[in-house]
Amino acid sequence: MFILLPICSCVATQAGATDLVPTDIMPPADIVQPPADAITPYAGYSVGYDSNLLRLQNSAAAQALGIGSDLSDTTQRYLFGLAIDKTLSRQHLTANLNVTKVDYDRFGELDHYDKNLAANWNWHAGDHFEGNIGASYSRGLTPFIDFHLLERNIRTEENAYADGSWLFHPSWRVRGGLTYTKLKYDLASQQPLDNDRNQTELGLDYLAASGSTIGLQLRHTHADFPTPELDNGLLVFNGYNQDEVKAKIDWLLSGKTQLHFLGGWVSRKQDAASVRNFSGINSRLSADWSPTGKIGVTVSGWREIGAVDDLSTVYSLNRGASLASAWQYSEKIQLVAQVKYQKRDFGPSSGTGNLGNINQNDVLRDTALSVVYNPTQRWRVQLSGIRSTQTLKSGPGGFVSNGVTLNTRYAF
């Protein structure tokens, strides 16, 4: 497994790791993957325009913040990074680190540095045991989807993991893994969202001769929120325990079509306010289709709960769908189109006060179109346009944002 880092820090929601075409990160991230057994420095520059940077409802909301009626801003990013790939016998070591200086034209209060680091050891022991041990670090500005103040809301995420699998029969594999995640915010007002998560996973897979896999997956997550959140005058600790029993299927329908399914029963119990507990079906289904060697299509649909770390709430029940397509127009030019729709319901975590208020229920829509040009194998240029909207089910709010970004990166 190679740890891939986009050239700029981003906080994405969970997506299918097997997607043929990215359906969740919009526009598609610029992934730096070095040649085998090489150390590859790289540098990049991007300039972007956003018509509504803070994701405000209108110019009146901007005036209320004291920033005038103009919602837009232009951003410049200066990137420096290093990617490492090394193979020692059957052991594969990879690492990727980068730093990005981010400057805003109007809202200079938001100027900051994005920092990313990831390292992975893909280990092998004989012909039947293998796995990964690694860690990652990411520090950057929290997206403004649910945070609309002109404040530098820096978020730091640290991950450490270890997993392994045992092929105890040509058709059967058992696997397990441990993951630790720590999330921390710099702003004092956001510190109730700081949390530590420990995740344990165990799975059993049947490996068909066709290349398809059918498995059962068990997962337990314990989350601790050390700083209580004020809910209607009461201090509430947002920690929880979550248990999952899911089927995991990767089905090769043909040489051109693959289906991926992960779904089953999920139970979440809060440390406080049991009215916010959840139990029910979570599922995600995606399909990859390659009608020709130059065209790839991915379509996804999901119904699942997800931690909403950017809000004063624990989670939302998300229902959505996405469609993405990539066309390799020529050896050097690729076109990528992406569409995503997601409905978020905060009712299950509403409780008795402000946490998870149903007035936060919304619909998010994103559309992106990108042109990727590779003049050489080491040089990449990407031009992207994106439109994002939020519509609240009830109450004031929501936003419309249109943006365009020109990005270039060179690997030495």
mmCIF file of C-alpha atoms in Angstrom, residues 50-396:
data_model
loop_
_atom_site.group_PDB
_atom_site.id
_atom_site.type_symbol
_atom_site.label_atom_id
_atom_site.label_comp_id
_atom_site.label_asym_id
_atom_site.label_seq_id
_atom_site.Cartn_x
_atom_site.Cartn_y
_atom_site.Cartn_z
ATOM 1 C CA ASP A 50 -13.892 31.579 -4.604
ATOM 2 C CA SER A 51 -17.024 33.699 -4.916
ATOM 3 C CA ASN A 52 -18.103 32.897 -1.330
ATOM 4 C CA LEU A 53 -15.097 31.848 0.713
ATOM 5 C CA LEU A 54 -16.782 31.812 4.130
ATOM 6 C CA ARG A 55 -19.901 30.064 2.781
ATOM 7 C CA LEU A 56 -22.222 32.842 3.938
ATOM 8 C CA GLN A 57 -25.891 33.152 3.030
ATOM 9 C CA ASN A 58 -25.645 36.585 1.374
ATOM 10 C CA SER A 59 -23.918 39.961 1.458
ATOM 11 C CA ALA A 60 -25.995 41.000 4.477
ATOM 12 C CA ALA A 61 -24.417 38.165 6.468
ATOM 13 C CA ALA A 62 -20.980 39.392 5.367
ATOM 14 C CA GLN A 63 -21.772 42.941 6.470
ATOM 15 C CA ALA A 64 -22.883 41.599 9.846
ATOM 16 C CA LEU A 65 -19.382 40.135 10.240
ATOM 17 C CA GLY A 66 -17.865 43.519 9.412
ATOM 18 C CA ILE A 67 -16.173 42.386 6.179
ATOM 19 C CA GLY A 68 -18.225 44.429 3.720
ATOM 20 C CA SER A 69 -20.574 43.049 1.103
ATOM 21 C CA ASP A 70 -17.987 41.218 -1.001
ATOM 22 C CA LEU A 71 -17.978 37.491 -0.252
ATOM 23 C CA SER A 72 -15.137 36.539 -2.584
ATOM 24 C CA ASP A 73 -11.404 36.083 -2.210
ATOM 25 C CA THR A 74 -8.380 34.894 -4.167
ATOM 26 C CA THR A 75 -5.966 32.370 -2.709
ATOM 27 C CA GLN A 76 -2.368 31.534 -3.616
ATOM 28 C CA ARG A 77 -0.607 28.346 -2.508
ATOM 29 C CA TYR A 78 3.128 27.621 -2.602
ATOM 30 C CA LEU A 79 3.998 23.942 -2.182
ATOM 31 C CA PHE A 80 7.214 22.096 -1.327
ATOM 32 C CA GLY A 81 7.293 18.345 -0.738
ATOM 33 C CA LEU A 82 9.247 15.109 -0.755
ATOM 34 C CA ALA A 83 8.067 11.610 -1.700
ATOM 35 C CA ILE A 84 10.045 8.463 -0.874
ATOM 36 C CA ASP A 85 9.685 4.927 -2.199
ATOM 37 C CA LYS A 86 12.001 2.095 -1.108
ATOM 38 C CA THR A 87 11.820 -1.683 -1.456
ATOM 39 C CA LEU A 88 13.931 -3.948 0.763
ATOM 40 C CA SER A 89 13.480 -7.558 -0.282
ATOM 41 C CA ARG A 90 9.712 -8.025 0.046
ATOM 42 C CA GLN A 91 9.233 -5.032 2.373
ATOM 43 C CA HIS A 92 7.918 -1.828 0.811
ATOM 44 C CA LEU A 93 8.507 1.512 2.567
ATOM 45 C CA THR A 94 6.873 4.766 1.460
ATOM 46 C CA ALA A 95 6.703 8.285 2.854
ATOM 47 C CA ASN A 96 5.366 11.602 1.671
ATOM 48 C CA LEU A 97 5.617 15.005 3.316
ATOM 49 C CA ASN A 98 4.776 18.494 2.169
ATOM 50 C CA VAL A 99 4.312 22.049 3.396
ATOM 51 C CA THR A 100 2.083 24.590 1.681
ATOM 52 C CA LYS A 101 2.088 28.347 2.334
ATOM 53 C CA VAL A 102 -1.468 29.643 1.852
ATOM 54 C CA ASP A 103 -2.024 33.382 1.273
ATOM 55 C CA TYR A 104 -5.410 35.125 0.975
ATOM 56 C CA ASP A 105 -5.769 38.357 -0.964
ATOM 57 C CA ARG A 106 -8.588 39.966 1.109
ATOM 58 C CA PHE A 107 -8.877 37.872 4.256
ATOM 59 C CA GLY A 108 -5.264 37.930 5.383
ATOM 60 C CA GLU A 109 -6.348 36.798 8.857
ATOM 61 C CA LEU A 110 -6.626 33.302 7.361
ATOM 62 C CA ASP A 111 -3.041 33.068 6.044
ATOM 63 C CA HIS A 112 -1.478 29.832 7.277
ATOM 64 C CA TYR A 113 0.705 26.840 6.477
ATOM 65 C CA ASP A 114 -0.725 23.421 5.557
ATOM 66 C CA LYS A 115 1.471 20.567 6.795
ATOM 67 C CA ASN A 116 1.113 16.915 5.769
ATOM 68 C CA LEU A 117 3.145 13.832 6.572
ATOM 69 C CA ALA A 118 2.450 10.136 5.907
ATOM 70 C CA ALA A 119 4.591 7.022 6.164
ATOM 71 C CA ASN A 120 3.767 3.369 5.573
ATOM 72 C CA TRP A 121 5.505 -0.008 5.867
ATOM 73 C CA ASN A 122 3.853 -2.649 3.687
ATOM 74 C CA TRP A 123 5.236 -5.764 5.402
ATOM 75 C CA HIS A 124 5.342 -9.372 4.216
ATOM 76 C CA ALA A 125 6.196 -12.489 6.225
ATOM 77 C CA GLY A 126 6.342 -15.524 3.978
ATOM 78 C CA ASP A 127 3.698 -16.155 1.347
ATOM 79 C CA HIS A 128 0.644 -15.992 3.605
ATOM 80 C CA PHE A 129 1.082 -13.038 5.983
ATOM 81 C CA GLU A 130 1.096 -9.359 5.035
ATOM 82 C CA GLY A 131 -0.127 -6.002 6.239
ATOM 83 C CA ASN A 132 0.660 -2.349 6.879
ATOM 84 C CA ILE A 133 2.031 -0.256 9.720
ATOM 85 C CA GLY A 134 1.999 3.486 9.397
ATOM 86 C CA ALA A 135 1.149 6.959 10.619
ATOM 87 C CA SER A 136 -0.002 10.280 9.205
ATOM 88 C CA TYR A 137 -0.181 13.907 10.297
ATOM 89 C CA SER A 138 -2.253 16.673 8.741
ATOM 90 C CA ARG A 139 -2.612 20.296 9.826
ATOM 91 C CA GLY A 140 -4.657 22.844 7.925
ATOM 92 C CA LEU A 141 -7.623 25.203 7.835
ATOM 93 C CA THR A 142 -11.014 23.635 8.576
ATOM 94 C CA PRO A 143 -13.477 23.974 5.656
ATOM 95 C CA PHE A 144 -16.148 26.660 5.982
ATOM 96 C CA ILE A 145 -19.117 24.418 5.181
ATOM 97 C CA ASP A 146 -20.332 24.521 8.788
ATOM 98 C CA PHE A 147 -18.040 27.210 10.251
ATOM 99 C CA HIS A 148 -18.713 30.710 8.940
ATOM 100 C CA LEU A 149 -16.556 33.070 10.988
ATOM 101 C CA LEU A 150 -13.527 35.022 9.781
ATOM 102 C CA GLU A 151 -11.231 33.166 12.167
ATOM 103 C CA ARG A 152 -8.247 30.931 11.463
ATOM 104 C CA ASN A 153 -9.805 27.636 12.534
ATOM 105 C CA ILE A 154 -6.776 25.336 12.283
ATOM 106 C CA ARG A 155 -7.341 21.617 12.738
ATOM 107 C CA THR A 156 -4.683 18.960 13.383
ATOM 108 C CA GLU A 157 -5.296 15.262 12.752
ATOM 109 C CA GLU A 158 -2.901 12.476 13.755
ATOM 110 C CA ASN A 159 -3.341 8.830 12.763
ATOM 111 C CA ALA A 160 -1.470 5.636 13.614
ATOM 112 C CA TYR A 161 -2.472 2.191 12.403
ATOM 113 C CA ALA A 162 -1.405 -1.421 12.094
ATOM 114 C CA ASP A 163 -3.164 -4.153 10.156
ATOM 115 C CA GLY A 164 -2.451 -7.625 8.864
ATOM 116 C CA SER A 165 -3.991 -10.541 7.006
ATOM 117 C CA TRP A 166 -3.418 -14.292 6.944
ATOM 118 C CA LEU A 167 -4.154 -16.305 3.817
ATOM 119 C CA PHE A 168 -4.766 -19.587 5.658
ATOM 120 C CA HIS A 169 -6.329 -21.240 2.583
ATOM 121 C CA PRO A 170 -6.137 -20.389 -1.149
ATOM 122 C CA SER A 171 -9.761 -19.218 -0.918
ATOM 123 C CA TRP A 172 -9.923 -17.840 2.630
ATOM 124 C CA ARG A 173 -8.320 -14.880 4.380
ATOM 125 C CA VAL A 174 -8.642 -13.508 7.902
ATOM 126 C CA ARG A 175 -7.658 -9.908 8.615
ATOM 127 C CA GLY A 176 -7.533 -7.463 11.489
ATOM 128 C CA GLY A 177 -6.384 -3.972 12.302
ATOM 129 C CA LEU A 178 -6.019 -1.241 14.913
ATOM 130 C CA THR A 179 -6.321 2.501 14.245
ATOM 131 C CA TYR A 180 -5.811 5.472 16.559
ATOM 132 C CA THR A 181 -6.929 8.973 15.532
ATOM 133 C CA LYS A 182 -6.490 12.249 17.406
ATOM 134 C CA LEU A 183 -8.285 15.412 16.299
ATOM 135 C CA LYS A 184 -7.479 18.833 17.785
ATOM 136 C CA TYR A 185 -8.616 22.407 17.065
ATOM 137 C CA ASP A 186 -6.611 25.550 17.839
ATOM 138 C CA LEU A 187 -9.610 27.824 18.498
ATOM 139 C CA ALA A 188 -10.866 27.696 22.087
ATOM 140 C CA SER A 189 -14.470 27.825 20.843
ATOM 141 C CA GLN A 190 -13.921 24.610 18.854
ATOM 142 C CA GLN A 191 -12.119 22.589 21.536
ATOM 143 C CA PRO A 192 -15.285 20.665 22.551
ATOM 144 C CA LEU A 193 -14.786 18.960 19.163
ATOM 145 C CA ASP A 194 -11.303 17.679 20.124
ATOM 146 C CA ASN A 195 -11.433 13.912 20.304
ATOM 147 C CA ASP A 196 -9.457 10.666 20.407
ATOM 148 C CA ARG A 197 -10.743 7.559 18.596
ATOM 149 C CA ASN A 198 -9.584 3.959 18.943
ATOM 150 C CA GLN A 199 -10.828 1.523 16.313
ATOM 151 C CA THR A 200 -10.541 -2.263 16.187
ATOM 152 C CA GLU A 201 -11.470 -4.288 13.111
ATOM 153 C CA LEU A 202 -11.684 -8.010 12.338
ATOM 154 C CA GLY A 203 -12.733 -9.577 9.041
ATOM 155 C CA LEU A 204 -13.045 -12.871 7.170
ATOM 156 C CA ASP A 205 -12.994 -12.981 3.351
ATOM 157 C CA TYR A 206 -13.768 -15.625 0.747
ATOM 158 C CA LEU A 207 -11.552 -15.188 -2.314
ATOM 159 C CA ALA A 208 -13.246 -16.495 -5.447
ATOM 160 C CA ALA A 209 -11.246 -17.816 -8.367
ATOM 161 C CA SER A 210 -12.745 -15.019 -10.503
ATOM 162 C CA GLY A 211 -10.998 -12.380 -8.360
ATOM 163 C CA SER A 212 -14.140 -11.366 -6.458
ATOM 164 C CA THR A 213 -14.169 -11.297 -2.639
ATOM 165 C CA ILE A 214 -17.056 -11.741 -0.207
ATOM 166 C CA GLY A 215 -16.476 -11.072 3.459
ATOM 167 C CA LEU A 216 -17.824 -10.252 6.898
ATOM 168 C CA GLN A 217 -16.379 -7.339 8.875
ATOM 169 C CA LEU A 218 -16.656 -6.468 12.571
ATOM 170 C CA ARG A 219 -15.582 -3.063 13.861
ATOM 171 C CA HIS A 220 -15.587 -1.371 17.262
ATOM 172 C CA THR A 221 -14.873 2.334 17.785
ATOM 173 C CA HIS A 222 -14.422 4.099 21.101
ATOM 174 C CA ALA A 223 -14.371 7.891 20.940
ATOM 175 C CA ASP A 224 -13.490 10.234 23.783
ATOM 176 C CA PHE A 225 -14.271 13.982 23.740
ATOM 177 C CA PRO A 226 -12.321 15.327 26.740
ATOM 178 C CA THR A 227 -13.848 18.819 26.677
ATOM 179 C CA PRO A 228 -17.590 18.920 27.412
ATOM 180 C CA GLU A 229 -19.952 20.898 25.197
ATOM 181 C CA LEU A 230 -22.511 23.345 26.549
ATOM 182 C CA ASP A 231 -26.019 22.185 25.572
ATOM 183 C CA ASN A 232 -28.912 24.325 26.815
ATOM 184 C CA GLY A 233 -27.028 25.200 29.994
ATOM 185 C CA LEU A 234 -25.771 21.671 30.609
ATOM 186 C CA LEU A 235 -22.253 20.334 30.074
ATOM 187 C CA VAL A 236 -22.407 17.229 27.846
ATOM 188 C CA PHE A 237 -19.573 14.838 27.057
ATOM 189 C CA ASN A 238 -19.868 13.667 23.452
ATOM 190 C CA GLY A 239 -17.939 10.388 23.754
ATOM 191 C CA TYR A 240 -19.451 7.226 22.337
ATOM 192 C CA ASN A 241 -18.964 3.533 21.593
ATOM 193 C CA GLN A 242 -19.897 2.240 18.145
ATOM 194 C CA ASP A 243 -20.179 -1.376 16.977
ATOM 195 C CA GLU A 244 -20.600 -2.506 13.369
ATOM 196 C CA VAL A 245 -21.358 -5.808 11.643
ATOM 197 C CA LYS A 246 -21.089 -5.430 7.883
ATOM 198 C CA ALA A 247 -20.813 -7.437 4.704
ATOM 199 C CA LYS A 248 -17.928 -6.423 2.443
ATOM 200 C CA ILE A 249 -18.164 -7.412 -1.213
ATOM 201 C CA ASP A 250 -15.913 -6.642 -4.183
ATOM 202 C CA TRP A 251 -17.552 -8.291 -7.189
ATOM 203 C CA LEU A 252 -15.886 -8.427 -10.613
ATOM 204 C CA LEU A 253 -18.882 -8.562 -12.925
ATOM 205 C CA SER A 254 -16.657 -8.469 -15.994
ATOM 206 C CA GLY A 255 -13.344 -7.115 -17.175
ATOM 207 C CA LYS A 256 -15.021 -3.707 -17.486
ATOM 208 C CA THR A 257 -17.371 -3.567 -14.493
ATOM 209 C CA GLN A 258 -16.840 -3.939 -10.729
ATOM 210 C CA LEU A 259 -19.244 -3.552 -7.802
ATOM 211 C CA HIS A 260 -18.201 -2.627 -4.260
ATOM 212 C CA PHE A 261 -20.529 -2.962 -1.278
ATOM 213 C CA LEU A 262 -20.016 -2.329 2.430
ATOM 214 C CA GLY A 263 -23.117 -2.448 4.578
ATOM 215 C CA GLY A 264 -24.785 -3.847 7.650
ATOM 216 C CA TRP A 265 -25.887 -3.015 11.179
ATOM 217 C CA VAL A 266 -24.413 -0.115 13.168
ATOM 218 C CA SER A 267 -25.073 0.657 16.827
ATOM 219 C CA ARG A 268 -23.786 3.831 18.500
ATOM 220 C CA LYS A 269 -24.221 4.510 22.212
ATOM 221 C CA GLN A 270 -23.409 7.938 23.600
ATOM 222 C CA ASP A 271 -21.662 8.333 26.951
ATOM 223 C CA ALA A 272 -24.326 10.925 27.828
ATOM 224 C CA ALA A 273 -27.875 11.655 26.587
ATOM 225 C CA SER A 274 -28.961 8.168 25.504
ATOM 226 C CA VAL A 275 -31.731 9.802 23.460
ATOM 227 C CA ARG A 276 -28.993 10.490 20.898
ATOM 228 C CA ASN A 277 -28.084 6.803 20.490
ATOM 229 C CA PHE A 278 -28.356 5.254 17.030
ATOM 230 C CA SER A 279 -28.968 1.773 15.687
ATOM 231 C CA GLY A 280 -29.801 0.893 12.117
ATOM 232 C CA ILE A 281 -28.592 -0.064 8.665
ATOM 233 C CA ASN A 282 -25.567 1.686 7.147
ATOM 234 C CA SER A 283 -24.518 0.901 3.599
ATOM 235 C CA ARG A 284 -22.450 2.169 0.688
ATOM 236 C CA LEU A 285 -22.611 0.794 -2.845
ATOM 237 C CA SER A 286 -20.401 1.853 -5.753
ATOM 238 C CA ALA A 287 -19.841 0.658 -9.289
ATOM 239 C CA ASP A 288 -16.804 1.158 -11.534
ATOM 240 C CA TRP A 289 -17.233 0.914 -15.288
ATOM 241 C CA SER A 290 -14.505 1.137 -17.950
ATOM 242 C CA PRO A 291 -16.240 0.928 -21.338
ATOM 243 C CA THR A 292 -12.956 1.672 -23.095
ATOM 244 C CA GLY A 293 -9.337 2.038 -22.116
ATOM 245 C CA LYS A 294 -9.766 5.832 -22.109
ATOM 246 C CA ILE A 295 -13.045 6.238 -20.191
ATOM 247 C CA GLY A 296 -13.745 5.496 -16.539
ATOM 248 C CA VAL A 297 -17.034 5.966 -14.666
ATOM 249 C CA THR A 298 -17.813 5.600 -10.950
ATOM 250 C CA VAL A 299 -21.296 5.881 -9.439
ATOM 251 C CA SER A 300 -21.924 5.651 -5.685
ATOM 252 C CA GLY A 301 -24.828 5.716 -3.265
ATOM 253 C CA TRP A 302 -24.859 5.614 0.535
ATOM 254 C CA ARG A 303 -26.880 5.756 3.723
ATOM 255 C CA GLU A 304 -24.620 6.035 6.754
ATOM 256 C CA ILE A 305 -23.967 7.994 9.912
ATOM 257 C CA GLY A 306 -20.823 10.066 10.030
ATOM 258 C CA ALA A 307 -19.008 12.144 12.608
ATOM 259 C CA VAL A 308 -19.513 15.808 11.850
ATOM 260 C CA ASP A 309 -16.372 17.222 13.439
ATOM 261 C CA ASP A 310 -16.996 20.708 12.068
ATOM 262 C CA LEU A 311 -20.276 21.160 13.954
ATOM 263 C CA SER A 312 -21.477 21.458 17.525
ATOM 264 C CA THR A 313 -23.052 18.012 17.235
ATOM 265 C CA VAL A 314 -21.938 14.397 17.283
ATOM 266 C CA TYR A 315 -23.124 12.960 13.999
ATOM 267 C CA SER A 316 -25.612 13.156 11.164
ATOM 268 C CA LEU A 317 -27.400 10.500 9.131
ATOM 269 C CA ASN A 318 -26.205 11.040 5.564
ATOM 270 C CA ARG A 319 -27.968 9.878 2.413
ATOM 271 C CA GLY A 320 -26.390 10.652 -0.909
ATOM 272 C CA ALA A 321 -25.241 9.756 -4.375
ATOM 273 C CA SER A 322 -22.339 10.732 -6.608
ATOM 274 C CA LEU A 323 -21.245 10.302 -10.200
ATOM 275 C CA ALA A 324 -17.788 10.855 -11.656
ATOM 276 C CA SER A 325 -16.264 10.243 -15.062
ATOM 277 C CA ALA A 326 -12.752 10.598 -16.464
ATOM 278 C CA TRP A 327 -11.886 10.730 -20.171
ATOM 279 C CA GLN A 328 -8.287 10.323 -21.268
ATOM 280 C CA TYR A 329 -8.626 12.554 -24.317
ATOM 281 C CA SER A 330 -5.002 12.072 -25.312
ATOM 282 C CA GLU A 331 -1.739 10.895 -23.832
ATOM 283 C CA LYS A 332 -1.303 14.263 -22.081
ATOM 284 C CA ILE A 333 -4.859 15.527 -21.523
ATOM 285 C CA GLN A 334 -7.572 14.169 -19.224
ATOM 286 C CA LEU A 335 -11.066 15.535 -18.509
ATOM 287 C CA VAL A 336 -12.783 14.783 -15.182
ATOM 288 C CA ALA A 337 -16.417 15.562 -14.307
ATOM 289 C CA GLN A 338 -17.893 15.042 -10.816
ATOM 290 C CA VAL A 339 -21.363 15.475 -9.316
ATOM 291 C CA LYS A 340 -22.342 14.822 -5.689
ATOM 292 C CA TYR A 341 -25.623 15.115 -3.746
ATOM 293 C CA GLN A 342 -25.901 14.564 0.014
ATOM 294 C CA LYS A 343 -28.765 15.032 2.458
ATOM 295 C CA ARG A 344 -27.752 15.387 6.127
ATOM 296 C CA ASP A 345 -30.220 14.651 8.918
ATOM 297 C CA PHE A 346 -29.201 15.723 12.450
ATOM 298 C CA GLY A 347 -32.415 14.500 14.074
ATOM 299 C CA PRO A 348 -30.949 11.208 15.404
ATOM 300 C CA SER A 349 -28.441 13.168 17.525
ATOM 301 C CA SER A 350 -30.784 16.005 18.479
ATOM 302 C CA GLY A 351 -30.952 15.431 22.236
ATOM 303 C CA THR A 352 -32.782 17.973 24.397
ATOM 304 C CA GLY A 353 -30.971 21.203 23.600
ATOM 305 C CA ASN A 354 -29.052 22.762 20.736
ATOM 306 C CA LEU A 355 -26.911 19.758 19.834
ATOM 307 C CA GLY A 356 -27.965 18.298 16.521
ATOM 308 C CA ASN A 357 -30.839 20.769 16.133
ATOM 309 C CA ILE A 358 -33.050 19.578 13.281
ATOM 310 C CA ASN A 359 -32.907 23.106 11.844
ATOM 311 C CA GLN A 360 -29.394 22.138 10.714
ATOM 312 C CA ASN A 361 -30.812 19.493 8.351
ATOM 313 C CA ASP A 362 -29.585 20.363 4.897
ATOM 314 C CA VAL A 363 -28.816 19.277 1.344
ATOM 315 C CA LEU A 364 -25.311 19.717 -0.095
ATOM 316 C CA ARG A 365 -24.706 19.726 -3.848
ATOM 317 C CA ASP A 366 -21.290 19.850 -5.517
ATOM 318 C CA THR A 367 -20.355 19.883 -9.197
ATOM 319 C CA ALA A 368 -16.811 20.039 -10.567
ATOM 320 C CA LEU A 369 -15.168 19.957 -13.979
ATOM 321 C CA SER A 370 -11.389 19.629 -14.364
ATOM 322 C CA VAL A 371 -8.902 19.563 -17.196
ATOM 323 C CA VAL A 372 -5.565 17.890 -16.407
ATOM 324 C CA TYR A 373 -2.596 18.477 -18.703
ATOM 325 C CA ASN A 374 0.721 16.648 -18.325
ATOM 326 C CA PRO A 375 3.296 18.337 -20.607
ATOM 327 C CA THR A 376 5.866 15.796 -19.362
ATOM 328 C CA GLN A 377 5.834 12.835 -16.982
ATOM 329 C CA ARG A 378 7.073 15.118 -14.182
ATOM 330 C CA TRP A 379 4.990 18.226 -14.844
ATOM 331 C CA ARG A 380 1.249 18.469 -14.167
ATOM 332 C CA VAL A 381 -1.173 21.361 -14.775
ATOM 333 C CA GLN A 382 -4.810 21.264 -13.631
ATOM 334 C CA LEU A 383 -7.618 23.759 -14.241
ATOM 335 C CA SER A 384 -10.789 23.168 -12.215
ATOM 336 C CA GLY A 385 -14.157 24.828 -11.793
ATOM 337 C CA ILE A 386 -16.513 23.928 -8.942
ATOM 338 C CA ARG A 387 -19.975 24.953 -7.763
ATOM 339 C CA SER A 388 -21.146 24.153 -4.227
ATOM 340 C CA THR A 389 -24.527 24.873 -2.645
ATOM 341 C CA GLN A 390 -26.177 24.248 0.713
ATOM 342 C CA THR A 391 -29.947 24.341 1.171
ATOM 343 C CA LEU A 392 -31.353 24.234 4.700
ATOM 344 C CA LYS A 393 -34.534 22.261 5.241
ATOM 345 C CA SER A 394 -35.881 24.921 7.598
ATOM 346 C CA GLY A 395 -34.655 28.224 8.945
ATOM 347 C CA PRO A 396 -32.316 30.820 7.418
#
